[in-house]
PDB file of C-alpha atoms in Angstrom:
ATOM      1  CA  UNK A1188     -50.798 -20.225 -32.592  1.00 40.00           C
ATOM      2  CA  UNK A1189     -51.364 -22.714 -35.421  1.00 38.00           C
ATOM      3  CA  UNK A1190     -52.572 -26.169 -34.511  1.00 35.00           C
ATOM      4  CA  UNK A1191     -52.057 -29.319 -36.552  1.00 32.00           C
ATOM      5  CA  UNK A1192     -54.349 -32.424 -36.741  1.00 33.00           C
ATOM      6  CA  UNK A1193     -53.205 -35.738 -38.158  1.00 31.00           C
ATOM      7  CA  UNK A1194     -56.726 -37.155 -38.363  1.00 33.00           C
ATOM      8  CA  UNK A1195     -58.059 -37.972 -41.863  1.00 37.00           C
ATOM      9  CA  UNK A1196     -54.717 -37.238 -43.500  1.00 35.00           C
ATOM     10  CA  UNK A1197     -53.895 -39.346 -46.579  1.00 36.00           C
ATOM     11  CA  UNK A1198     -52.388 -39.319 -50.090  1.00 40.00           C
ATOM     12  CA  UNK A1199     -50.697 -36.108 -51.214  1.00 38.00           C
ATOM     13  CA  UNK A1200     -51.711 -34.350 -48.021  1.00 34.00           C
ATOM     14  CA  UNK A1201     -49.882 -36.984 -45.973  1.00 35.00           C
ATOM     15  CA  UNK A1202     -46.757 -36.603 -48.143  1.00 35.00           C
ATOM     16  CA  UNK A1203     -46.936 -32.835 -47.759  1.00 36.00           C
ATOM     17  CA  UNK A1204     -47.077 -33.153 -43.997  1.00 35.00           C
ATOM     18  CA  UNK A1205     -44.065 -35.506 -43.950  1.00 36.00           C
ATOM     19  CA  UNK A1206     -42.012 -33.268 -46.244  1.00 37.00           C
ATOM     20  CA  UNK A1207     -42.883 -30.194 -44.200  1.00 44.00           C
ATOM     21  CA  UNK A1208     -41.915 -31.944 -40.992  1.00 42.00           C
ATOM     22  CA  UNK A1209     -38.568 -33.022 -42.465  1.00 43.00           C
ATOM     23  CA  UNK A1210     -37.827 -29.501 -43.688  1.00 40.00           C
ATOM     24  CA  UNK A1211     -38.670 -28.093 -40.235  1.00 43.00           C
ATOM     25  CA  UNK A1212     -36.422 -30.692 -38.590  1.00 39.00           C
ATOM     26  CA  UNK A1213     -33.494 -29.781 -40.873  1.00 37.00           C
ATOM     27  CA  UNK A1214     -33.945 -26.082 -40.101  1.00 39.00           C
ATOM     28  CA  UNK A1215     -33.970 -26.682 -36.347  1.00 35.00           C
ATOM     29  CA  UNK A1216     -30.906 -28.950 -36.476  1.00 36.00           C
ATOM     30  CA  UNK A1217     -29.031 -26.514 -38.728  1.00 45.00           C
ATOM     31  CA  UNK A1218     -29.721 -23.381 -36.695  1.00 39.00           C
ATOM     32  CA  UNK A1219     -29.851 -24.729 -33.143  1.00 41.00           C
ATOM     33  CA  UNK A1220     -26.117 -24.406 -32.211  1.00 40.00           C
ATOM     34  CA  UNK A1221     -25.963 -20.683 -33.079  1.00 37.00           C
ATOM     35  CA  UNK A1222     -29.213 -20.100 -31.255  1.00 34.00           C
ATOM     36  CA  UNK A1223     -27.863 -21.916 -28.259  1.00 35.00           C
ATOM     37  CA  UNK A1224     -24.697 -19.827 -28.343  1.00 36.00           C
ATOM     38  CA  UNK A1225     -26.787 -16.680 -28.638  1.00 34.00           C
ATOM     39  CA  UNK A1226     -28.739 -17.560 -25.516  1.00 30.00           C
ATOM     40  CA  UNK A1227     -25.518 -18.191 -23.635  1.00 32.00           C
ATOM     41  CA  UNK A1228     -24.312 -14.719 -24.600  1.00 30.00           C
ATOM     42  CA  UNK A1229     -27.241 -12.935 -22.953  1.00 28.00           C
ATOM     43  CA  UNK A1230     -25.951 -10.796 -20.070  1.00 30.00           C
ATOM     44  CA  UNK A1231     -26.763 -11.902 -16.557  1.00 28.00           C
ATOM     45  CA  UNK A1232     -28.250  -9.450 -14.090  1.00 27.00           C
ATOM     46  CA  UNK A1233     -25.524  -7.535 -12.262  1.00 33.00           C
ATOM     47  CA  UNK A1234     -25.208  -8.194  -8.546  1.00 37.00           C
ATOM     48  CA  UNK A1235     -24.973  -4.435  -8.014  1.00 45.00           C
ATOM     49  CA  UNK A1236     -28.611  -4.059  -9.047  1.00 55.00           C
ATOM     50  CA  UNK A1237     -29.776  -6.246  -6.181  1.00 57.00           C
ATOM     51  CA  UNK A1238     -31.263  -4.965  -2.966  1.00 86.00           C
ATOM     52  CA  UNK A1239     -28.790  -4.627  -0.108  1.00 93.00           C
ATOM     53  CA  UNK A1240     -31.366  -3.836   2.552  1.00 94.00           C
ATOM     54  CA  UNK A1241     -31.185  -1.547   5.558  1.00 97.00           C
ATOM     55  CA  UNK A1242     -28.176  -0.724   7.713  1.00 98.00           C
ATOM     56  CA  UNK A1243     -28.508   1.099  11.038  1.00 98.00           C
ATOM     57  CA  UNK A1244     -25.886   2.071  13.596  1.00 98.00           C
ATOM     58  CA  UNK A1245     -25.534   4.108  16.767  1.00 98.00           C
ATOM     59  CA  UNK A1246     -21.726   3.912  16.521  1.00 98.00           C
ATOM     60  CA  UNK A1247     -21.333   1.700  19.600  1.00 98.00           C
ATOM     61  CA  UNK A1248     -17.545   1.264  19.515  1.00 98.00           C
ATOM     62  CA  UNK A1249     -14.551   3.617  19.650  1.00 98.00           C
ATOM     63  CA  UNK A1250     -12.830   3.292  16.269  1.00 98.00           C
ATOM     64  CA  UNK A1251     -10.360   5.370  14.282  1.00 98.00           C
ATOM     65  CA  UNK A1252     -11.219   4.893  11.482  1.00 98.00           C
ATOM     66  CA  UNK A1253     -14.782   3.607  11.637  1.00 98.00           C
ATOM     67  CA  UNK A1254     -15.053  -0.030  10.561  1.00 98.00           C
ATOM     68  CA  UNK A1255     -17.845  -1.848  12.450  1.00 98.00           C
ATOM     69  CA  UNK A1256     -16.487  -5.199  11.343  1.00 98.00           C
ATOM     70  CA  UNK A1257     -15.335  -4.152   7.875  1.00 98.00           C
ATOM     71  CA  UNK A1258     -18.601  -2.499   6.893  1.00 98.00           C
ATOM     72  CA  UNK A1259     -17.066   0.904   6.100  1.00 98.00           C
ATOM     73  CA  UNK A1260     -14.520   2.393   3.686  1.00 98.00           C
ATOM     74  CA  UNK A1261     -12.726   5.578   4.711  1.00 98.00           C
ATOM     75  CA  UNK A1262     -11.437   8.680   2.971  1.00 98.00           C
ATOM     76  CA  UNK A1263      -7.782   8.311   3.887  1.00 98.00           C
ATOM     77  CA  UNK A1264      -7.504   4.562   4.403  1.00 98.00           C
ATOM     78  CA  UNK A1265      -9.143   3.778   1.049  1.00 98.00           C
ATOM     79  CA  UNK A1266      -9.155   7.052  -0.890  1.00 98.00           C
ATOM     80  CA  UNK A1267      -5.741   8.355   0.298  1.00 98.00           C
ATOM     81  CA  UNK A1268      -6.428  12.036  -0.440  1.00 98.00           C
ATOM     82  CA  UNK A1269      -9.279  12.578   1.999  1.00 98.00           C
ATOM     83  CA  UNK A1270      -9.615  11.958   5.743  1.00 98.00           C
ATOM     84  CA  UNK A1271     -11.165   9.248   7.897  1.00 99.00           C
ATOM     85  CA  UNK A1272     -14.250   9.205  10.087  1.00 99.00           C
ATOM     86  CA  UNK A1273     -13.700   8.467  13.770  1.00 98.00           C
ATOM     87  CA  UNK A1274     -16.148   7.198  16.397  1.00 98.00           C
ATOM     88  CA  UNK A1275     -16.503   7.209  20.144  1.00 98.00           C
ATOM     89  CA  UNK A1276     -19.399   5.298  21.719  1.00 98.00           C
ATOM     90  CA  UNK A1277     -22.565   6.879  20.346  1.00 98.00           C
ATOM     91  CA  UNK A1278     -20.846   9.470  18.174  1.00 98.00           C
ATOM     92  CA  UNK A1279     -19.217   9.767  14.712  1.00 99.00           C
ATOM     93  CA  UNK A1280     -17.162  12.797  13.639  1.00 99.00           C
ATOM     94  CA  UNK A1281     -14.419  13.902  11.255  1.00 98.00           C
ATOM     95  CA  UNK A1282     -10.633  14.024  11.525  1.00 98.00           C
ATOM     96  CA  UNK A1283      -9.905  16.774   8.999  1.00 98.00           C
ATOM     97  CA  UNK A1284      -7.134  19.216   9.994  1.00 98.00           C
ATOM     98  CA  UNK A1285      -9.167  22.336   9.284  1.00 98.00           C
ATOM     99  CA  UNK A1286      -7.575  25.740   9.720  1.00 98.00           C
ATOM    100  CA  UNK A1287      -7.088  28.090   6.805  1.00 97.00           C
ATOM    101  CA  UNK A1288      -5.639  26.032   3.993  1.00 98.00           C
ATOM    102  CA  UNK A1289      -5.507  26.657   0.236  1.00 97.00           C
ATOM    103  CA  UNK A1290      -7.468  24.773  -2.389  1.00 97.00           C
ATOM    104  CA  UNK A1291      -7.609  21.904  -3.110  1.00 98.00           C
ATOM    105  CA  UNK A1292      -6.080  20.713   0.188  1.00 98.00           C
ATOM    106  CA  UNK A1293      -8.920  22.260   2.211  1.00 98.00           C
ATOM    107  CA  UNK A1294     -11.410  19.925   0.503  1.00 98.00           C
ATOM    108  CA  UNK A1295     -10.083  16.710   2.049  1.00 98.00           C
ATOM    109  CA  UNK A1296     -13.425  16.088   3.804  1.00 98.00           C
ATOM    110  CA  UNK A1297     -13.708  13.177   6.181  1.00 98.00           C
ATOM    111  CA  UNK A1298     -15.673  10.463   4.409  1.00 98.00           C
ATOM    112  CA  UNK A1299     -16.923   6.965   5.211  1.00 99.00           C
ATOM    113  CA  UNK A1300     -18.954   4.777   2.851  1.00 98.00           C
ATOM    114  CA  UNK A1301     -20.733   1.507   3.537  1.00 98.00           C
ATOM    115  CA  UNK A1302     -19.345  -1.526   1.733  1.00 98.00           C
ATOM    116  CA  UNK A1303     -21.263  -4.082  -0.334  1.00 97.00           C
ATOM    117  CA  UNK A1304     -23.518  -3.853  -3.375  1.00 97.00           C
ATOM    118  CA  UNK A1305     -26.291  -1.289  -3.046  1.00 98.00           C
ATOM    119  CA  UNK A1306     -29.219  -0.583  -5.308  1.00 97.00           C
ATOM    120  CA  UNK A1307     -29.310   2.878  -6.925  1.00 97.00           C
ATOM    121  CA  UNK A1308     -32.413   4.175  -5.121  1.00 98.00           C
ATOM    122  CA  UNK A1309     -31.001   5.144  -1.728  1.00 98.00           C
ATOM    123  CA  UNK A1310     -32.221   6.907   1.398  1.00 98.00           C
ATOM    124  CA  UNK A1311     -29.931   7.937   4.247  1.00 98.00           C
ATOM    125  CA  UNK A1312     -30.765   9.517   7.590  1.00 98.00           C
ATOM    126  CA  UNK A1313     -28.747  10.683  10.587  1.00 99.00           C
ATOM    127  CA  UNK A1314     -29.224  12.422  13.932  1.00 99.00           C
ATOM    128  CA  UNK A1315     -27.023  15.446  14.587  1.00 99.00           C
ATOM    129  CA  UNK A1316     -25.064  15.811  17.819  1.00 98.00           C
ATOM    130  CA  UNK A1317     -23.740  19.344  18.158  1.00 98.00           C
ATOM    131  CA  UNK A1318     -22.156  21.367  20.985  1.00 98.00           C
ATOM    132  CA  UNK A1319     -20.406  24.102  18.972  1.00 97.00           C
ATOM    133  CA  UNK A1320     -21.612  27.714  19.017  1.00 96.00           C
ATOM    134  CA  UNK A1321     -22.748  29.659  15.974  1.00 98.00           C
ATOM    135  CA  UNK A1322     -19.703  31.308  14.427  1.00 97.00           C
ATOM    136  CA  UNK A1323     -19.815  32.621  10.877  1.00 97.00           C
ATOM    137  CA  UNK A1324     -16.002  32.542  10.615  1.00 97.00           C
ATOM    138  CA  UNK A1325     -15.964  28.752  11.033  1.00 97.00           C
ATOM    139  CA  UNK A1326     -17.296  26.296   8.490  1.00 98.00           C
ATOM    140  CA  UNK A1327     -18.238  23.011  10.128  1.00 98.00           C
ATOM    141  CA  UNK A1328     -20.498  20.588   8.297  1.00 98.00           C
ATOM    142  CA  UNK A1329     -22.189  17.232   8.673  1.00 99.00           C
ATOM    143  CA  UNK A1330     -22.668  15.402   5.395  1.00 99.00           C
ATOM    144  CA  UNK A1331     -24.747  12.595   3.928  1.00 99.00           C
ATOM    145  CA  UNK A1332     -23.472  10.634   0.930  1.00 99.00           C
ATOM    146  CA  UNK A1333     -25.443   8.947  -1.872  1.00 99.00           C
ATOM    147  CA  UNK A1334     -24.270   6.761  -4.782  1.00 98.00           C
ATOM    148  CA  UNK A1335     -20.667   7.311  -3.773  1.00 98.00           C
ATOM    149  CA  UNK A1336     -17.402   5.439  -4.296  1.00 98.00           C
ATOM    150  CA  UNK A1337     -13.885   5.598  -2.854  1.00 98.00           C
ATOM    151  CA  UNK A1338     -10.655   4.356  -4.419  1.00 98.00           C
ATOM    152  CA  UNK A1339      -7.068   5.621  -4.300  1.00 98.00           C
ATOM    153  CA  UNK A1340      -7.066   9.271  -5.435  1.00 98.00           C
ATOM    154  CA  UNK A1341     -10.663   8.983  -6.588  1.00 98.00           C
ATOM    155  CA  UNK A1342     -13.917   9.903  -4.861  1.00 98.00           C
ATOM    156  CA  UNK A1343     -17.230  10.164  -6.689  1.00 98.00           C
ATOM    157  CA  UNK A1344     -20.905  10.482  -5.889  1.00 98.00           C
ATOM    158  CA  UNK A1345     -23.324  12.899  -4.275  1.00 99.00           C
ATOM    159  CA  UNK A1346     -22.849  14.861  -1.065  1.00 98.00           C
ATOM    160  CA  UNK A1347     -25.558  16.635   0.939  1.00 99.00           C
ATOM    161  CA  UNK A1348     -24.029  19.027   3.492  1.00 98.00           C
ATOM    162  CA  UNK A1349     -25.541  20.944   6.383  1.00 99.00           C
ATOM    163  CA  UNK A1350     -23.747  23.732   8.250  1.00 98.00           C
ATOM    164  CA  UNK A1351     -23.500  23.189  12.015  1.00 98.00           C
ATOM    165  CA  UNK A1352     -25.045  26.567  12.717  1.00 98.00           C
ATOM    166  CA  UNK A1353     -28.460  28.195  13.017  1.00 98.00           C
ATOM    167  CA  UNK A1354     -27.294  31.696  12.090  1.00 98.00           C
ATOM    168  CA  UNK A1355     -28.626  33.480   8.987  1.00 98.00           C
ATOM    169  CA  UNK A1356     -25.433  32.290   7.258  1.00 98.00           C
ATOM    170  CA  UNK A1357     -26.316  28.639   7.749  1.00 98.00           C
ATOM    171  CA  UNK A1358     -26.878  26.568   4.619  1.00 98.00           C
ATOM    172  CA  UNK A1359     -27.678  23.265   2.973  1.00 98.00           C
ATOM    173  CA  UNK A1360     -25.848  22.340  -0.220  1.00 98.00           C
ATOM    174  CA  UNK A1361     -25.904  19.420  -2.641  1.00 99.00           C
ATOM    175  CA  UNK A1362     -22.731  18.705  -4.596  1.00 98.00           C
ATOM    176  CA  UNK A1363     -21.396  16.066  -6.966  1.00 98.00           C
ATOM    177  CA  UNK A1364     -17.894  14.735  -6.397  1.00 98.00           C
ATOM    178  CA  UNK A1365     -16.188  14.085  -9.721  1.00 98.00           C
ATOM    179  CA  UNK A1366     -13.015  12.173  -8.841  1.00 98.00           C
ATOM    180  CA  UNK A1367      -9.765  13.842  -7.841  1.00 98.00           C
ATOM    181  CA  UNK A1368      -9.335  15.997  -4.737  1.00 98.00           C
ATOM    182  CA  UNK A1369     -11.131  19.313  -5.132  1.00 98.00           C
ATOM    183  CA  UNK A1370     -13.115  18.273  -8.221  1.00 98.00           C
ATOM    184  CA  UNK A1371     -16.752  18.879  -7.361  1.00 98.00           C
ATOM    185  CA  UNK A1372     -19.757  20.818  -8.613  1.00 98.00           C
ATOM    186  CA  UNK A1373     -22.610  22.395  -6.658  1.00 98.00           C
ATOM    187  CA  UNK A1374     -26.048  21.219  -7.779  1.00 98.00           C
ATOM    188  CA  UNK A1375     -28.138  23.156  -5.242  1.00 98.00           C
ATOM    189  CA  UNK A1376     -27.502  25.753  -2.521  1.00 98.00           C
ATOM    190  CA  UNK A1377     -29.861  27.393  -0.028  1.00 98.00           C
ATOM    191  CA  UNK A1378     -28.923  29.794   2.763  1.00 98.00           C
ATOM    192  CA  UNK A1379     -30.690  30.790   5.969  1.00 98.00           C
ATOM    193  CA  UNK A1380     -31.097  29.708   9.573  1.00 98.00           C
ATOM    194  CA  UNK A1381     -33.754  27.169   8.582  1.00 98.00           C
ATOM    195  CA  UNK A1382     -31.152  25.259   6.531  1.00 98.00           C
ATOM    196  CA  UNK A1383     -28.567  24.802   9.302  1.00 98.00           C
ATOM    197  CA  UNK A1384     -28.700  22.110  11.975  1.00 98.00           C
ATOM    198  CA  UNK A1385     -28.881  22.089  15.762  1.00 98.00           C
ATOM    199  CA  UNK A1386     -28.333  19.338  18.304  1.00 98.00           C
ATOM    200  CA  UNK A1387     -30.909  16.571  17.878  1.00 98.00           C
ATOM    201  CA  UNK A1388     -31.971  17.529  14.357  1.00 98.00           C
ATOM    202  CA  UNK A1389     -32.633  14.612  12.000  1.00 99.00           C
ATOM    203  CA  UNK A1390     -31.268  15.081   8.491  1.00 99.00           C
ATOM    204  CA  UNK A1391     -32.310  12.902   5.590  1.00 99.00           C
ATOM    205  CA  UNK A1392     -31.555  12.625   1.884  1.00 99.00           C
ATOM    206  CA  UNK A1393     -32.799  10.318  -0.834  1.00 98.00           C
ATOM    207  CA  UNK A1394     -31.909   9.735  -4.466  1.00 98.00           C
ATOM    208  CA  UNK A1395     -34.638   8.076  -6.495  1.00 98.00           C
ATOM    209  CA  UNK A1396     -33.834   7.892 -10.180  1.00 98.00           C
ATOM    210  CA  UNK A1397     -32.221  11.251 -10.964  1.00 98.00           C
ATOM    211  CA  UNK A1398     -33.914  13.216  -8.172  1.00 98.00           C
ATOM    212  CA  UNK A1399     -32.191  14.135  -4.898  1.00 99.00           C
ATOM    213  CA  UNK A1400     -34.491  15.273  -2.081  1.00 99.00           C
ATOM    214  CA  UNK A1401     -33.279  16.682   1.249  1.00 99.00           C
ATOM    215  CA  UNK A1402     -35.132  16.911   4.565  1.00 99.00           C
ATOM    216  CA  UNK A1403     -34.561  18.394   8.016  1.00 98.00           C
ATOM    217  CA  UNK A1404     -36.782  16.950  10.756  1.00 98.00           C
ATOM    218  CA  UNK A1405     -39.085  15.442   8.149  1.00 98.00           C
ATOM    219  CA  UNK A1406     -39.617  18.697   6.231  1.00 98.00           C
ATOM    220  CA  UNK A1407     -38.377  18.871   2.644  1.00 98.00           C
ATOM    221  CA  UNK A1408     -35.924  21.762   2.298  1.00 98.00           C
ATOM    222  CA  UNK A1409     -34.369  21.393  -1.167  1.00 98.00           C
ATOM    223  CA  UNK A1410     -34.611  19.196  -4.226  1.00 98.00           C
ATOM    224  CA  UNK A1411     -32.418  18.849  -7.307  1.00 98.00           C
ATOM    225  CA  UNK A1412     -31.458  16.269  -9.923  1.00 98.00           C
ATOM    226  CA  UNK A1413     -28.427  14.876 -11.721  1.00 98.00           C
ATOM    227  CA  UNK A1414     -27.847  12.124 -14.242  1.00 96.00           C
ATOM    228  CA  UNK A1415     -24.145  11.255 -13.999  1.00 98.00           C
ATOM    229  CA  UNK A1416     -23.770   8.555 -11.318  1.00 98.00           C
ATOM    230  CA  UNK A1417     -26.281   5.729 -11.533  1.00 97.00           C
ATOM    231  CA  UNK A1418     -24.790   3.552  -8.793  1.00 97.00           C
ATOM    232  CA  UNK A1419     -22.608   3.642  -5.704  1.00 98.00           C
ATOM    233  CA  UNK A1420     -22.877   3.400  -1.938  1.00 98.00           C
ATOM    234  CA  UNK A1421     -24.355   5.509   0.865  1.00 98.00           C
ATOM    235  CA  UNK A1422     -22.325   7.017   3.669  1.00 99.00           C
ATOM    236  CA  UNK A1423     -21.436  10.002   5.830  1.00 99.00           C
ATOM    237  CA  UNK A1424     -18.907  12.823   5.895  1.00 99.00           C
ATOM    238  CA  UNK A1425     -17.701  15.906   7.755  1.00 99.00           C
ATOM    239  CA  UNK A1426     -15.964  19.173   6.873  1.00 98.00           C
ATOM    240  CA  UNK A1427     -14.003  21.728   8.900  1.00 98.00           C
ATOM    241  CA  UNK A1428     -12.524  25.045   7.761  1.00 98.00           C
ATOM    242  CA  UNK A1429     -11.502  28.219   9.593  1.00 98.00           C
ATOM    243  CA  UNK A1430     -10.295  26.618  12.829  1.00 98.00           C
ATOM    244  CA  UNK A1431      -8.687  23.452  14.189  1.00 98.00           C
ATOM    245  CA  UNK A1432      -9.258  20.993  16.997  1.00 97.00           C
ATOM    246  CA  UNK A1433     -13.068  21.165  17.143  1.00 98.00           C
ATOM    247  CA  UNK A1434     -13.978  18.127  15.034  1.00 98.00           C
ATOM    248  CA  UNK A1435     -15.822  16.465  17.890  1.00 98.00           C
ATOM    249  CA  UNK A1436     -18.121  19.459  18.408  1.00 98.00           C
ATOM    250  CA  UNK A1437     -20.476  18.441  15.597  1.00 98.00           C
ATOM    251  CA  UNK A1438     -21.200  14.989  14.217  1.00 98.00           C
ATOM    252  CA  UNK A1439     -23.778  12.202  14.085  1.00 99.00           C
ATOM    253  CA  UNK A1440     -25.152  10.114  16.953  1.00 99.00           C
ATOM    254  CA  UNK A1441     -26.960   7.638  14.684  1.00 98.00           C
ATOM    255  CA  UNK A1442     -27.160   6.718  11.014  1.00 99.00           C
ATOM    256  CA  UNK A1443     -29.292   4.536   8.777  1.00 98.00           C
ATOM    257  CA  UNK A1444     -29.317   3.707   5.072  1.00 98.00           C
ATOM    258  CA  UNK A1445     -31.535   1.661   2.801  1.00 98.00           C
ATOM    259  CA  UNK A1446     -31.935   0.946  -0.891  1.00 97.00           C
ATOM    260  CA  UNK A1447     -35.481  -0.424  -0.670  1.00 89.00           C
TER     261      UNK A1447
END
């Protein structure tokens, strides 16, 4: 940075300093309003980039759909084309009809997303409560959601699903929901008894940047990546196909989410 000294300044040098100062003053006065307007036009940081913090629940109240004081959105109540999540004390599960239905109706998974502004780096975790028996003719899933959104006839984000079975046909899958009912794409699939869930298993998924990592009981089981959705909210979901009336046989007994 240049420094100026006014000591021992006289004659032509003094005049030069005065003229230079006047020219600088004119330039500042002339250009200051546009500069000031330019500063005002700088974008402010979006509230959605802030840190929400942690949310933990053991589903203490009976609710249909889950609300917990307005902290949840639901698939049917808010998305219309999907189904809600229901709770009894200590337990959350789906309300999907199930049975043998055609596409896309069969993909109206039960879904519930936390409200508020969440940062994009998210980690969700839940404890499985399961009493159903292994049956390869029935597809019953517990699901974790990342960077997701719900609006009428529109559901987007990332879904991590675990089959409620420990048979060799059990699986874990990661999918991206792209909007309308039935519009989704698989990003990762793995099959085998080690990928299904039993009662008491702890399932976990995180999305940091573009990378989605999935765990069962603290052990990483799959990893994939996707670039499309850079924001959204965490949540839970459930799926039933091949039978009816067994929604409460597999669900979650606790759930936590954080964006720290």
